[in-house]
mmCIF file of C-alpha atoms and ligand atoms in Angstrom:
data_model
loop_
_atom_site.group_PDB
_atom_site.id
_atom_site.type_symbol
_atom_site.label_atom_id
_atom_site.label_comp_id
_atom_site.label_asym_id
_atom_site.label_seq_id
_atom_site.Cartn_x
_atom_site.Cartn_y
_atom_site.Cartn_z
ATOM 1 C CA MET A 2 8.069 -3.233 -17.900
ATOM 2 C CA GLN A 3 11.317 -2.658 -16.044
ATOM 3 C CA HIS A 4 12.789 -5.747 -14.360
ATOM 4 C CA PRO A 5 12.265 -5.417 -10.574
ATOM 5 C CA LEU A 6 16.024 -5.854 -10.059
ATOM 6 C CA ASP A 7 17.015 -3.539 -12.910
ATOM 7 C CA LEU A 8 19.235 -1.408 -10.639
ATOM 8 C CA PHE A 9 21.016 -4.396 -9.073
ATOM 9 C CA HIS A 10 24.129 -4.753 -11.213
ATOM 10 C CA PHE A 11 26.433 -6.542 -8.780
ATOM 11 C CA CYS A 12 26.072 -9.734 -6.750
ATOM 12 C CA PRO A 13 25.410 -8.671 -3.110
ATOM 13 C CA LYS A 14 27.242 -11.785 -1.882
ATOM 14 C CA CYS A 15 30.528 -11.770 -3.837
ATOM 15 C CA GLY A 16 30.422 -8.417 -5.687
ATOM 16 C CA SER A 17 30.676 -9.983 -9.144
ATOM 17 C CA GLU A 18 29.391 -8.140 -12.213
ATOM 18 C CA ASN A 19 28.004 -11.408 -13.518
ATOM 19 C CA PHE A 20 24.751 -11.002 -11.622
ATOM 20 C CA GLU A 21 22.415 -11.793 -14.457
ATOM 21 C CA ILE A 22 18.664 -11.692 -14.931
ATOM 22 C CA HIS A 23 17.492 -15.218 -14.200
ATOM 23 C CA ASN A 24 13.709 -14.885 -14.585
ATOM 24 C CA ALA A 25 10.993 -12.221 -14.192
ATOM 25 C CA LEU A 26 11.613 -11.943 -10.443
ATOM 26 C CA SER A 27 15.271 -12.799 -9.884
ATOM 27 C CA ARG A 28 18.948 -12.402 -10.686
ATOM 28 C CA HIS A 29 21.554 -15.143 -10.418
ATOM 29 C CA CYS A 30 25.314 -14.828 -9.937
ATOM 30 C CA SER A 31 27.180 -17.087 -12.321
ATOM 31 C CA ASP A 32 30.369 -16.776 -10.201
ATOM 32 C CA CYS A 33 29.173 -17.769 -6.710
ATOM 33 C CA GLY A 34 25.738 -19.253 -7.473
ATOM 34 C CA PHE A 35 23.780 -16.756 -5.355
ATOM 35 C CA THR A 36 20.160 -16.156 -6.476
ATOM 36 C CA TYR A 37 18.087 -13.201 -5.311
ATOM 37 C CA TYR A 38 14.312 -12.861 -5.757
ATOM 38 C CA GLN A 39 12.297 -9.652 -5.579
ATOM 39 C CA ASN A 40 8.843 -10.748 -4.423
ATOM 40 C CA PRO A 41 5.844 -8.403 -4.131
ATOM 41 C CA ARG A 42 5.819 -6.394 -0.929
ATOM 42 C CA ALA A 43 2.744 -6.964 1.264
ATOM 43 C CA SER A 44 0.785 -3.799 1.885
ATOM 44 C CA THR A 45 -2.576 -2.898 3.435
ATOM 45 C CA ALA A 46 -5.264 -0.228 3.109
ATOM 46 C CA ALA A 47 -8.479 0.336 5.041
ATOM 47 C CA PHE A 48 -12.023 1.410 4.338
ATOM 48 C CA ILE A 49 -13.392 2.937 7.530
ATOM 49 C CA LEU A 50 -16.964 4.238 7.579
ATOM 50 C CA ASN A 51 -18.630 6.034 10.466
ATOM 51 C CA SER A 52 -22.338 5.914 11.333
ATOM 52 C CA ARG A 53 -22.990 8.949 9.069
ATOM 53 C CA ASN A 54 -21.722 6.919 6.072
ATOM 54 C CA GLU A 55 -18.552 9.006 5.797
ATOM 55 C CA LEU A 56 -15.256 7.455 4.654
ATOM 56 C CA LEU A 57 -12.012 8.166 6.507
ATOM 57 C CA VAL A 58 -9.357 9.376 4.039
ATOM 58 C CA VAL A 59 -5.862 10.754 4.559
ATOM 59 C CA ARG A 60 -3.754 13.158 2.541
ATOM 60 C CA ARG A 61 -0.334 11.744 1.627
ATOM 61 C CA ALA A 62 2.506 13.554 3.400
ATOM 62 C CA LYS A 63 5.237 11.866 1.338
ATOM 63 C CA GLU A 64 6.128 10.839 -2.191
ATOM 64 C CA PRO A 65 4.997 9.032 -4.259
ATOM 65 C CA ALA A 66 1.791 10.953 -5.000
ATOM 66 C CA MET A 67 2.399 13.434 -2.170
ATOM 67 C CA GLY A 68 -0.615 15.681 -1.512
ATOM 68 C CA THR A 69 -3.185 13.335 -3.062
ATOM 69 C CA LEU A 70 -5.823 11.455 -1.107
ATOM 70 C CA ASP A 71 -5.189 7.954 0.186
ATOM 71 C CA LEU A 72 -6.715 5.342 2.426
ATOM 72 C CA PRO A 73 -5.040 4.707 5.784
ATOM 73 C CA GLY A 74 -2.542 1.855 5.470
ATOM 74 C CA GLY A 75 1.006 0.943 4.562
ATOM 75 C CA PHE A 76 3.586 -1.810 4.332
ATOM 76 C CA VAL A 77 3.302 -4.914 6.476
ATOM 77 C CA ASP A 78 6.343 -5.391 8.717
ATOM 78 C CA ASN A 79 8.337 -8.605 8.878
ATOM 79 C CA GLU A 80 6.816 -11.110 11.358
ATOM 80 C CA GLU A 81 3.502 -9.236 11.304
ATOM 81 C CA THR A 82 0.094 -10.432 10.043
ATOM 82 C CA ALA A 83 -1.736 -8.240 7.525
ATOM 83 C CA GLU A 84 -4.426 -7.669 10.187
ATOM 84 C CA GLN A 85 -1.824 -6.491 12.714
ATOM 85 C CA GLY A 86 -0.259 -4.327 10.009
ATOM 86 C CA ILE A 87 -3.446 -2.469 9.113
ATOM 87 C CA ILE A 88 -4.376 -1.940 12.790
ATOM 88 C CA ARG A 89 -0.883 -0.504 13.467
ATOM 89 C CA GLU A 90 -0.949 1.759 10.392
ATOM 90 C CA ILE A 91 -4.381 3.164 11.263
ATOM 91 C CA GLN A 92 -3.164 3.892 14.789
ATOM 92 C CA GLU A 93 0.006 5.589 13.474
ATOM 93 C CA GLU A 94 -1.674 7.686 10.769
ATOM 94 C CA THR A 95 -5.001 8.616 12.356
ATOM 95 C CA GLY A 96 -4.595 7.904 16.085
ATOM 96 C CA ILE A 97 -7.671 5.677 16.258
ATOM 97 C CA GLY A 98 -8.006 2.160 17.604
ATOM 98 C CA VAL A 99 -9.632 -0.499 15.418
ATOM 99 C CA LYS A 100 -12.267 -2.795 16.936
ATOM 100 C CA GLU A 101 -12.734 -5.237 14.066
ATOM 101 C CA VAL A 102 -10.961 -6.039 10.786
ATOM 102 C CA CYS A 103 -12.559 -7.773 7.807
ATOM 103 C CA TYR A 104 -10.625 -8.703 4.627
ATOM 104 C CA LEU A 105 -12.155 -7.565 1.318
ATOM 105 C CA PHE A 106 -9.852 -8.165 -1.694
ATOM 106 C CA SER A 107 -6.343 -7.505 -3.012
ATOM 107 C CA LEU A 108 -4.812 -5.623 -5.947
ATOM 108 C CA PRO A 109 -1.251 -5.556 -7.307
ATOM 109 C CA ASN A 110 0.451 -2.180 -7.596
ATOM 110 C CA ILE A 111 3.758 -0.580 -8.565
ATOM 111 C CA TYR A 112 5.071 1.949 -6.079
ATOM 112 C CA ARG A 113 7.863 4.205 -7.330
ATOM 113 C CA TYR A 114 10.333 4.742 -4.510
ATOM 114 C CA SER A 115 13.974 5.840 -4.513
ATOM 115 C CA GLY A 116 14.154 5.585 -8.307
ATOM 116 C CA MET A 117 12.939 1.995 -8.268
ATOM 117 C CA ASP A 118 9.649 0.296 -9.097
ATOM 118 C CA ILE A 119 8.569 -1.574 -5.977
ATOM 119 C CA HIS A 120 5.917 -4.192 -6.729
ATOM 120 C CA THR A 121 3.333 -4.480 -3.998
ATOM 121 C CA LEU A 122 0.332 -6.635 -3.241
ATOM 122 C CA ASP A 123 -2.170 -4.331 -1.572
ATOM 123 C CA MET A 124 -4.713 -6.008 0.711
ATOM 124 C CA PHE A 125 -7.889 -4.073 1.422
ATOM 125 C CA PHE A 126 -9.901 -4.335 4.622
ATOM 126 C CA ILE A 127 -13.079 -2.930 6.121
ATOM 127 C CA CYS A 128 -12.188 -1.741 9.601
ATOM 128 C CA HIS A 129 -14.659 -0.883 12.322
ATOM 129 C CA VAL A 130 -13.851 1.812 14.833
ATOM 130 C CA GLY A 131 -15.853 3.227 17.723
ATOM 131 C CA ASP A 132 -18.334 5.995 16.938
ATOM 132 C CA ASP A 133 -16.525 8.253 19.370
ATOM 133 C CA ALA A 134 -13.212 7.849 17.451
ATOM 134 C CA VAL A 135 -11.322 11.150 17.247
ATOM 135 C CA VAL A 136 -8.917 11.338 14.293
ATOM 136 C CA LYS A 137 -5.543 13.056 14.445
ATOM 137 C CA ALA A 138 -3.191 12.936 11.443
ATOM 138 C CA ALA A 139 0.427 11.827 11.985
ATOM 139 C CA ASP A 140 3.271 9.837 10.399
ATOM 140 C CA ASP A 141 2.663 9.364 6.626
ATOM 141 C CA ALA A 142 -0.629 11.319 6.784
ATOM 142 C CA ALA A 143 -0.568 15.126 6.460
ATOM 143 C CA GLU A 144 -4.279 15.373 7.169
ATOM 144 C CA CYS A 145 -7.189 13.040 7.783
ATOM 145 C CA MET A 146 -10.849 13.708 7.175
ATOM 146 C CA TRP A 147 -14.273 12.098 7.014
ATOM 147 C CA ILE A 148 -15.854 12.501 3.567
ATOM 148 C CA PRO A 149 -19.514 11.618 2.817
ATOM 149 C CA LEU A 150 -19.471 8.623 0.426
ATOM 150 C CA ARG A 151 -21.339 10.543 -2.281
ATOM 151 C CA GLU A 152 -18.558 13.182 -2.241
ATOM 152 C CA VAL A 153 -15.689 10.698 -2.576
ATOM 153 C CA TYR A 154 -14.096 11.220 -6.014
ATOM 154 C CA VAL A 155 -11.839 8.437 -7.304
ATOM 155 C CA GLU A 156 -9.577 10.794 -9.295
ATOM 156 C CA ARG A 157 -8.422 12.549 -6.111
ATOM 157 C CA PHE A 158 -6.607 9.388 -5.014
ATOM 158 C CA GLY A 159 -3.029 9.321 -6.321
ATOM 159 C CA LEU A 160 -2.062 5.646 -6.192
ATOM 160 C CA ARG A 161 -3.372 3.338 -8.913
ATOM 161 C CA SER A 162 -4.458 0.385 -6.752
ATOM 162 C CA ILE A 163 -6.130 2.731 -4.252
ATOM 163 C CA ARG A 164 -8.102 4.395 -7.075
ATOM 164 C CA GLN A 165 -9.221 0.981 -8.365
ATOM 165 C CA ALA A 166 -10.187 -0.165 -4.874
ATOM 166 C CA VAL A 167 -12.126 3.029 -4.082
ATOM 167 C CA HIS A 168 -13.969 2.649 -7.400
ATOM 168 C CA THR A 169 -14.938 -0.952 -6.534
ATOM 169 C CA PHE A 170 -15.894 0.028 -2.985
ATOM 170 C CA LEU A 171 -18.136 2.886 -4.175
ATOM 171 C CA GLN A 172 -19.867 0.589 -6.694
ATOM 172 C CA ARG A 173 -20.575 -1.972 -3.964
ATOM 173 C CA ASN A 174 -21.784 0.633 -1.473
ATOM 174 C CA SER A 175 -23.929 2.909 -3.603
HETATM 175 ZN ZN1 ZN B 21 28.127 -13.817 -6.510
#
């Protein structure tokens, strides 16, 4: 596997070329002593079911995996809790307000962005929304739709951790 700081050839503090791989997560500058770690990026995704047992899914508007299905969610901002992050992402991508958030499990993932492998830790939640919730796709979502659980096919989801999570979710809810 590629080192997470493979593309970082120079020390960001002093500009030295002697910015060497220190361990699996970091590089260290032997000239100025600066050490930089690339930790997994916190990310969220939501399972939202309505009273007809339909799952809310979105179609990805952007790369990676543009055009494939996804769960609503995204990166957690600095100074934000994971719960705040998933509520914000659902609002941005589908226009609906979340009433209740319940943590399920997490999965590591690698997200290819800008020619770099970004390691993420994806946290999955069950989110409850009002039955009158009207969805409207925006932001990173090209489309959003309610799909009956029995018609949810894992292979239509483009991101690895999302596929794994949907598989687990379907097993638990069938
Ligand atoms: Zn340096």
